[in-house]
Amino acid sequence: ASNSPKSSLPMGPPVYVDLAYIPNHCSGKNTDPEFFKRVRASYYVVSGNDAANGEPSRTVLDALLEGKSQWGENLQVTLIPTHDTEVTREWYQQTHEKQQELNIMVLASSSTVVMQDESFPACKIEF
């Protein structure tokens, strides 16, 4: 197993997926750099809109950069935040150069879905 107490992934080669949802609303409780070293996605969905509970966690966003830097291949990664939060905006601005170096794109919502009495931002992903 990993030296990290958070990682519960079995040892083995990395897993490549099209889309991965970052666990626990992007809370630092369950996700560390080892997650991003082992779960290699074209798209990562970052949920979380609860600053009081540390969601999304800056630590997890930084872990993406650290984990992706260990891939040894510069595959395109798209990060999809489900909410526009101060944490996400600050992280984006402060790490933009590193994101470019690692071929990470942050996708902002450009559409709004309206259903009955509520509306919310949305984005379309094609595989």
CSV table of N, CA and C in Angstrom, one decimal:
chain,number,residue,atom,x,y,z
A,1,ALA,N,0.8,-1.2,0.0
A,1,ALA,CA,0.0,0.0,0.0
A,1,ALA,C,0.9,1.2,0.0
A,2,SER,N,0.2,2.4,-0.2
A,2,SER,CA,0.9,3.7,-0.2
A,2,SER,C,1.3,4.1,1.2
A,3,ASN,N,2.3,5.0,1.3
A,3,ASN,CA,2.7,5.6,2.5
A,3,ASN,C,1.6,6.6,3.0
A,4,SER,N,0.7,7.0,2.2
A,4,SER,CA,-0.4,7.9,2.5
A,4,SER,C,-1.5,7.2,3.2
A,5,PRO,N,-1.9,7.6,4.4
A,5,PRO,CA,-3.1,7.0,5.1
A,5,PRO,C,-4.4,7.2,4.3
A,6,LYS,N,-4.5,8.1,3.4
A,6,LYS,CA,-5.7,8.4,2.7
A,6,LYS,C,-6.0,7.4,1.6
A,7,SER,N,-4.9,6.9,1.0
A,7,SER,CA,-5.0,6.1,-0.2
A,7,SER,C,-5.4,4.7,0.1
A,8,SER,N,-6.5,4.2,-0.5
A,8,SER,CA,-7.0,2.8,-0.3
A,8,SER,C,-6.9,2.1,-1.6
A,9,LEU,N,-6.3,2.7,-2.6
A,9,LEU,CA,-6.2,2.0,-3.9
A,9,LEU,C,-5.2,0.8,-3.8
A,10,PRO,N,-5.5,-0.3,-4.4
A,10,PRO,CA,-4.6,-1.4,-4.4
A,10,PRO,C,-3.4,-1.0,-5.3
A,11,MET,N,-2.3,-1.7,-5.0
A,11,MET,CA,-1.0,-1.4,-5.8
A,11,MET,C,-1.3,-2.0,-7.2
A,12,GLY,N,-0.6,-1.4,-8.1
A,12,GLY,CA,-0.8,-1.8,-9.5
A,12,GLY,C,-0.6,-0.7,-10.4
A,13,PRO,N,-0.7,-0.9,-11.7
A,13,PRO,CA,-0.5,0.2,-12.7
A,13,PRO,C,-1.6,1.2,-12.6
A,14,PRO,N,-1.4,2.4,-13.1
A,14,PRO,CA,-2.4,3.4,-13.1
A,14,PRO,C,-3.7,3.0,-13.9
A,15,VAL,N,-4.8,3.5,-13.5
A,15,VAL,CA,-6.1,3.3,-14.2
A,15,VAL,C,-6.4,4.5,-15.0
A,16,TYR,N,-6.7,4.3,-16.3
A,16,TYR,CA,-7.0,5.4,-17.2
A,16,TYR,C,-8.5,5.4,-17.4
A,17,VAL,N,-9.2,6.5,-17.2
A,17,VAL,CA,-10.6,6.6,-17.4
A,17,VAL,C,-10.9,7.9,-18.1
A,18,ASP,N,-12.1,8.0,-18.8
A,18,ASP,CA,-12.4,9.2,-19.4
A,18,ASP,C,-12.8,10.3,-18.4
A,19,LEU,N,-13.6,9.9,-17.4
A,19,LEU,CA,-14.2,10.9,-16.5
A,19,LEU,C,-14.1,10.4,-15.1
A,20,ALA,N,-13.6,11.2,-14.2
A,20,ALA,CA,-13.6,10.8,-12.7
A,20,ALA,C,-14.2,11.9,-11.9
A,21,TYR,N,-15.0,11.6,-11.0
A,21,TYR,CA,-15.6,12.5,-10.0
A,21,TYR,C,-14.7,12.5,-8.8
A,22,ILE,N,-14.1,13.7,-8.4
A,22,ILE,CA,-13.2,13.7,-7.3
A,22,ILE,C,-14.1,13.4,-6.0
A,23,PRO,N,-13.7,12.4,-5.2
A,23,PRO,CA,-14.5,12.0,-4.1
A,23,PRO,C,-14.8,13.0,-3.1
A,24,ASN,N,-15.9,12.9,-2.4
A,24,ASN,CA,-16.3,13.6,-1.2
A,24,ASN,C,-16.3,15.1,-1.4
A,25,HIS,N,-16.9,15.5,-2.5
A,25,HIS,CA,-17.0,17.0,-2.8
A,25,HIS,C,-15.7,17.7,-2.8
A,26,CYS,N,-14.7,17.0,-3.3
A,26,CYS,CA,-13.3,17.6,-3.3
A,26,CYS,C,-12.8,18.0,-2.0
A,27,SER,N,-13.1,17.2,-1.0
A,27,SER,CA,-12.7,17.4,0.4
A,27,SER,C,-11.3,16.7,0.6
A,28,GLY,N,-10.4,17.3,1.4
A,28,GLY,CA,-9.1,16.7,1.6
A,28,GLY,C,-9.1,15.5,2.4
A,29,LYS,N,-10.3,15.0,2.8
A,29,LYS,CA,-10.4,13.8,3.7
A,29,LYS,C,-10.0,12.5,3.0
A,30,ASN,N,-10.3,12.5,1.7
A,30,ASN,CA,-10.1,11.2,1.0
A,30,ASN,C,-9.2,11.3,-0.3
A,31,THR,N,-8.8,12.4,-0.7
A,31,THR,CA,-8.1,12.5,-1.9
A,31,THR,C,-6.7,13.2,-1.7
A,32,ASP,N,-5.7,12.6,-2.2
A,32,ASP,CA,-4.3,13.0,-2.1
A,32,ASP,C,-3.6,12.9,-3.4
A,33,PRO,N,-2.3,13.3,-3.5
A,33,PRO,CA,-1.6,13.1,-4.8
A,33,PRO,C,-1.6,11.7,-5.3
A,34,GLU,N,-1.6,10.7,-4.4
A,34,GLU,CA,-1.6,9.3,-4.9
A,34,GLU,C,-2.9,9.0,-5.7
A,35,PHE,N,-4.0,9.6,-5.3
A,35,PHE,CA,-5.2,9.4,-6.1
A,35,PHE,C,-5.0,9.8,-7.6
A,36,PHE,N,-4.4,11.0,-7.8
A,36,PHE,CA,-4.2,11.5,-9.1
A,36,PHE,C,-3.1,10.8,-9.8
A,37,LYS,N,-2.1,10.2,-9.1
A,37,LYS,CA,-1.1,9.4,-9.8
A,37,LYS,C,-1.7,8.1,-10.3
A,38,ARG,N,-2.7,7.6,-9.6
A,38,ARG,CA,-3.2,6.3,-9.9
A,38,ARG,C,-4.5,6.3,-10.8
A,39,VAL,N,-5.3,7.3,-10.6
A,39,VAL,CA,-6.5,7.5,-11.3
A,39,VAL,C,-6.3,8.6,-12.3
A,40,ARG,N,-6.0,8.2,-13.6
A,40,ARG,CA,-5.6,9.2,-14.6
A,40,ARG,C,-6.8,9.4,-15.5
A,41,ALA,N,-7.4,10.6,-15.4
A,41,ALA,CA,-8.7,10.9,-16.2
A,41,ALA,C,-8.5,12.0,-17.2
A,42,SER,N,-9.2,11.9,-18.3
A,42,SER,CA,-9.2,13.0,-19.2
A,42,SER,C,-10.0,14.2,-18.6
A,43,TYR,N,-11.0,13.9,-17.8
A,43,TYR,CA,-11.8,14.9,-17.2
A,43,TYR,C,-12.0,14.5,-15.7
A,44,TYR,N,-11.8,15.5,-14.8
A,44,TYR,CA,-12.0,15.4,-13.4
A,44,TYR,C,-13.1,16.4,-13.1
A,45,VAL,N,-14.2,15.9,-12.4
A,45,VAL,CA,-15.3,16.8,-12.0
A,45,VAL,C,-15.0,17.1,-10.5
A,46,VAL,N,-15.0,18.4,-10.2
A,46,VAL,CA,-14.8,19.0,-8.9
A,46,VAL,C,-16.1,19.6,-8.4
A,47,SER,N,-16.7,18.9,-7.4
A,47,SER,CA,-17.9,19.4,-6.8
A,47,SER,C,-17.5,20.1,-5.6
A,48,GLY,N,-18.5,20.6,-4.9
A,48,GLY,CA,-18.2,21.3,-3.6
A,48,GLY,C,-18.4,22.8,-3.6
A,49,ASN,N,-19.3,23.2,-2.7
A,49,ASN,CA,-19.6,24.6,-2.6
A,49,ASN,C,-19.8,25.0,-1.1
A,50,ASP,N,-19.0,24.4,-0.3
A,50,ASP,CA,-19.2,24.6,1.2
A,50,ASP,C,-17.9,25.0,1.8
A,51,ALA,N,-17.6,26.3,1.8
A,51,ALA,CA,-16.3,26.7,2.3
A,51,ALA,C,-16.1,26.4,3.8
A,52,ALA,N,-17.2,26.4,4.5
A,52,ALA,CA,-17.1,26.1,6.0
A,52,ALA,C,-16.5,24.7,6.2
A,53,ASN,N,-16.8,23.8,5.3
A,53,ASN,CA,-16.3,22.4,5.4
A,53,ASN,C,-15.1,22.1,4.5
A,54,GLY,N,-14.5,23.2,4.0
A,54,GLY,CA,-13.3,23.0,3.2
A,54,GLY,C,-13.6,22.3,1.8
A,55,GLU,N,-14.7,22.6,1.3
A,55,GLU,CA,-15.1,22.0,0.0
A,55,GLU,C,-15.4,23.1,-1.0
A,56,PRO,N,-14.7,23.1,-2.1
A,56,PRO,CA,-13.6,22.3,-2.5
A,56,PRO,C,-12.3,22.6,-1.7
A,57,SER,N,-11.4,21.6,-1.6
A,57,SER,CA,-10.2,21.8,-0.9
A,57,SER,C,-9.1,22.3,-1.8
A,58,ARG,N,-8.4,23.3,-1.4
A,58,ARG,CA,-7.2,23.7,-2.1
A,58,ARG,C,-6.1,22.6,-2.1
A,59,THR,N,-6.0,21.9,-1.0
A,59,THR,CA,-5.1,20.8,-0.9
A,59,THR,C,-5.3,19.7,-2.0
A,60,VAL,N,-6.6,19.5,-2.3
A,60,VAL,CA,-6.9,18.5,-3.4
A,60,VAL,C,-6.6,19.0,-4.7
A,61,LEU,N,-6.9,20.3,-5.0
A,61,LEU,CA,-6.5,20.9,-6.2
A,61,LEU,C,-5.0,20.9,-6.4
A,62,ASP,N,-4.3,21.2,-5.4
A,62,ASP,CA,-2.8,21.1,-5.5
A,62,ASP,C,-2.3,19.7,-5.7
A,63,ALA,N,-3.0,18.7,-5.1
A,63,ALA,CA,-2.7,17.3,-5.3
A,63,ALA,C,-2.8,16.9,-6.7
A,64,LEU,N,-3.8,17.5,-7.4
A,64,LEU,CA,-3.9,17.2,-8.9
A,64,LEU,C,-2.7,17.6,-9.6
A,65,LEU,N,-2.2,18.8,-9.3
A,65,LEU,CA,-0.9,19.2,-10.0
A,65,LEU,C,0.3,18.3,-9.6
A,66,GLU,N,0.4,18.0,-8.4
A,66,GLU,CA,1.5,17.1,-7.9
A,66,GLU,C,1.4,15.7,-8.6
A,67,GLY,N,0.2,15.1,-8.5
A,67,GLY,CA,0.0,13.8,-9.1
A,67,GLY,C,0.2,13.8,-10.6
A,68,LYS,N,-0.4,14.8,-11.3
A,68,LYS,CA,-0.3,14.8,-12.8
A,68,LYS,C,1.2,15.0,-13.2
A,69,SER,N,2.0,15.7,-12.3
A,69,SER,CA,3.4,15.9,-12.7
A,69,SER,C,4.2,14.6,-12.6
A,70,GLN,N,3.6,13.6,-12.0
A,70,GLN,CA,4.3,12.3,-11.9
A,70,GLN,C,3.9,11.3,-13.1
A,71,TRP,N,3.0,11.7,-14.0
A,71,TRP,CA,2.5,10.8,-15.0
A,71,TRP,C,3.6,10.4,-16.0
A,72,GLY,N,4.5,11.3,-16.3
A,72,GLY,CA,5.6,10.9,-17.3
A,72,GLY,C,5.1,11.0,-18.7
A,73,GLU,N,3.8,11.5,-18.9
A,73,GLU,CA,3.3,11.7,-20.2
A,73,GLU,C,2.4,12.9,-20.1
A,74,ASN,N,2.3,13.8,-21.1
A,74,ASN,CA,1.7,15.0,-21.0
A,74,ASN,C,0.3,15.0,-21.6
A,75,LEU,N,-0.6,14.1,-21.2
A,75,LEU,CA,-1.9,14.0,-21.7
A,75,LEU,C,-2.8,15.2,-21.2
A,76,GLN,N,-3.7,15.6,-22.1
A,76,GLN,CA,-4.6,16.7,-21.8
A,76,GLN,C,-5.5,16.3,-20.7
A,77,VAL,N,-5.7,17.1,-19.7
A,77,VAL,CA,-6.7,16.9,-18.6
A,77,VAL,C,-7.5,18.1,-18.5
A,78,THR,N,-8.8,17.9,-18.3
A,78,THR,CA,-9.8,19.0,-18.2
A,78,THR,C,-10.4,18.9,-16.8
A,79,LEU,N,-10.3,20.0,-16.0
A,79,LEU,CA,-10.9,20.1,-14.7
A,79,LEU,C,-12.3,20.8,-14.8
A,80,ILE,N,-13.3,20.2,-14.3
A,80,ILE,CA,-14.7,20.8,-14.4
A,80,ILE,C,-15.2,21.0,-13.0
A,81,PRO,N,-15.1,22.3,-12.6
A,81,PRO,CA,-15.7,22.6,-11.3
A,81,PRO,C,-17.3,22.8,-11.5
A,82,THR,N,-18.0,22.3,-10.5
A,82,THR,CA,-19.5,22.4,-10.6
A,82,THR,C,-20.0,23.7,-10.0
A,83,HIS,N,-19.1,24.4,-9.3
A,83,HIS,CA,-19.5,25.7,-8.7
A,83,HIS,C,-18.3,26.6,-8.9
A,84,ASP,N,-18.6,27.9,-9.0
A,84,ASP,CA,-17.6,28.9,-9.1
A,84,ASP,C,-17.4,29.4,-7.6
A,85,THR,N,-16.3,28.9,-7.1
A,85,THR,CA,-15.9,29.2,-5.7
A,85,THR,C,-14.7,30.1,-5.6
A,86,GLU,N,-14.5,30.8,-4.5
A,86,GLU,CA,-13.3,31.6,-4.3
A,86,GLU,C,-12.1,30.7,-4.3
A,87,VAL,N,-12.2,29.5,-3.6
A,87,VAL,CA,-11.0,28.6,-3.6
A,87,VAL,C,-10.6,28.2,-5.0
A,88,THR,N,-11.5,27.9,-5.8
A,88,THR,CA,-11.2,27.4,-7.2
A,88,THR,C,-10.6,28.6,-8.0
A,89,ARG,N,-11.2,29.8,-7.9
A,89,ARG,CA,-10.7,30.9,-8.6
A,89,ARG,C,-9.3,31.3,-8.2
A,90,GLU,N,-9.0,31.3,-6.9
A,90,GLU,CA,-7.7,31.6,-6.4
A,90,GLU,C,-6.7,30.6,-6.9
A,91,TRP,N,-7.0,29.3,-6.8
A,91,TRP,CA,-6.2,28.3,-7.2
A,91,TRP,C,-5.9,28.4,-8.7
A,92,TYR,N,-6.9,28.7,-9.5
A,92,TYR,CA,-6.7,28.8,-10.9
A,92,TYR,C,-5.7,30.0,-11.2
A,93,GLN,N,-5.9,31.1,-10.6
A,93,GLN,CA,-5.1,32.3,-10.8
A,93,GLN,C,-3.6,32.0,-10.4
A,94,GLN,N,-3.5,31.4,-9.2
A,94,GLN,CA,-2.1,31.3,-8.6
A,94,GLN,C,-1.3,30.1,-9.2
A,95,THR,N,-2.0,29.2,-9.9
A,95,THR,CA,-1.3,28.0,-10.5
A,95,THR,C,-1.4,28.0,-12.0
A,96,HIS,N,-1.9,29.0,-12.6
A,96,HIS,CA,-2.1,29.0,-14.0
A,96,HIS,C,-0.9,28.5,-14.9
A,97,GLU,N,0.2,29.0,-14.6
A,97,GLU,CA,1.4,28.6,-15.3
A,97,GLU,C,1.7,27.1,-15.2
A,98,LYS,N,1.6,26.6,-14.0
A,98,LYS,CA,1.8,25.2,-13.7
A,98,LYS,C,0.7,24.4,-14.5
A,99,GLN,N,-0.5,24.8,-14.5
A,99,GLN,CA,-1.6,24.2,-15.2
A,99,GLN,C,-1.2,24.1,-16.7
A,100,GLN,N,-0.7,25.1,-17.3
A,100,GLN,CA,-0.4,25.1,-18.7
A,100,GLN,C,0.8,24.2,-18.9
A,101,GLU,N,1.8,24.2,-18.0
A,101,GLU,CA,2.9,23.3,-18.2
A,101,GLU,C,2.5,21.8,-18.2
A,102,LEU,N,1.5,21.5,-17.3
A,102,LEU,CA,1.0,20.1,-17.2
A,102,LEU,C,-0.1,19.8,-18.1
A,103,ASN,N,-0.5,20.7,-19.0
A,103,ASN,CA,-1.6,20.5,-20.0
A,103,ASN,C,-2.9,20.2,-19.3
A,104,ILE,N,-3.2,21.1,-18.3
A,104,ILE,CA,-4.5,21.0,-17.5
A,104,ILE,C,-5.3,22.2,-17.9
A,105,MET,N,-6.5,22.0,-18.3
A,105,MET,CA,-7.4,23.1,-18.7
A,105,MET,C,-8.6,23.1,-17.7
A,106,VAL,N,-8.9,24.3,-17.2
A,106,VAL,CA,-10.1,24.4,-16.3
A,106,VAL,C,-11.3,24.9,-17.1
A,107,LEU,N,-12.3,24.1,-17.1
A,107,LEU,CA,-13.5,24.4,-18.0
A,107,LEU,C,-14.5,25.1,-17.1
A,108,ALA,N,-14.8,26.4,-17.5
A,108,ALA,CA,-15.9,27.1,-16.8
A,108,ALA,C,-17.2,26.8,-17.5
A,109,SER,N,-18.2,26.9,-16.7
A,109,SER,CA,-19.6,26.7,-17.2
A,109,SER,C,-19.9,27.8,-18.2
A,110,SER,N,-20.5,27.4,-19.3
A,110,SER,CA,-20.8,28.5,-20.3
A,110,SER,C,-22.3,28.4,-20.6
A,111,SER,N,-23.0,27.5,-20.0
A,111,SER,CA,-24.5,27.4,-20.2
A,111,SER,C,-25.2,27.3,-18.9
A,112,THR,N,-26.5,27.6,-19.0
A,112,THR,CA,-27.4,27.5,-17.8
A,112,THR,C,-28.5,26.6,-18.2
A,113,VAL,N,-28.8,25.6,-17.3
A,113,VAL,CA,-30.0,24.7,-17.5
A,113,VAL,C,-31.1,25.3,-16.6
A,114,VAL,N,-32.3,25.4,-17.1
A,114,VAL,CA,-33.4,25.8,-16.3
A,114,VAL,C,-34.4,24.7,-16.3
A,115,MET,N,-34.7,24.2,-15.0
A,115,MET,CA,-35.7,23.2,-14.8
A,115,MET,C,-36.7,23.6,-13.8
A,116,GLN,N,-37.9,23.7,-14.1
A,116,GLN,CA,-39.0,24.1,-13.3
A,116,GLN,C,-38.6,25.4,-12.5
A,117,ASP,N,-38.4,25.3,-11.2
A,117,ASP,CA,-38.1,26.6,-10.5
A,117,ASP,C,-36.7,26.8,-10.2
A,118,GLU,N,-35.8,26.1,-10.8
A,118,GLU,CA,-34.3,26.3,-10.5
A,118,GLU,C,-33.5,26.3,-11.8
A,119,SER,N,-32.4,27.0,-11.7
A,119,SER,CA,-31.5,27.0,-12.8
A,119,SER,C,-30.1,26.8,-12.2
A,120,PHE,N,-29.2,26.2,-13.1
A,120,PHE,CA,-27.8,25.9,-12.6
A,120,PHE,C,-26.9,25.9,-13.8
A,121,PRO,N,-25.6,26.1,-13.6
A,121,PRO,CA,-24.6,26.1,-14.7
A,121,PRO,C,-24.4,24.7,-15.2
A,122,ALA,N,-24.1,24.6,-16.4
A,122,ALA,CA,-23.9,23.2,-17.0
A,122,ALA,C,-22.8,23.3,-18.1
A,123,CYS,N,-22.2,22.2,-18.4
A,123,CYS,CA,-21.3,22.2,-19.6
A,123,CYS,C,-21.5,20.8,-20.3
A,124,LYS,N,-21.2,20.8,-21.5
A,124,LYS,CA,-21.4,19.6,-22.3
A,124,LYS,C,-20.0,19.0,-22.6
A,125,ILE,N,-19.9,17.7,-22.4
A,125,ILE,CA,-18.7,17.0,-22.6
A,125,ILE,C,-18.9,15.9,-23.7
A,126,GLU,N,-18.1,15.9,-24.7
A,126,GLU,CA,-18.2,14.9,-25.7
A,126,GLU,C,-17.0,14.0,-25.7
A,127,PHE,N,-17.3,12.7,-25.9
A,127,PHE,CA,-16.2,11.7,-25.9
A,127,PHE,C,-16.1,11.1,-27.3
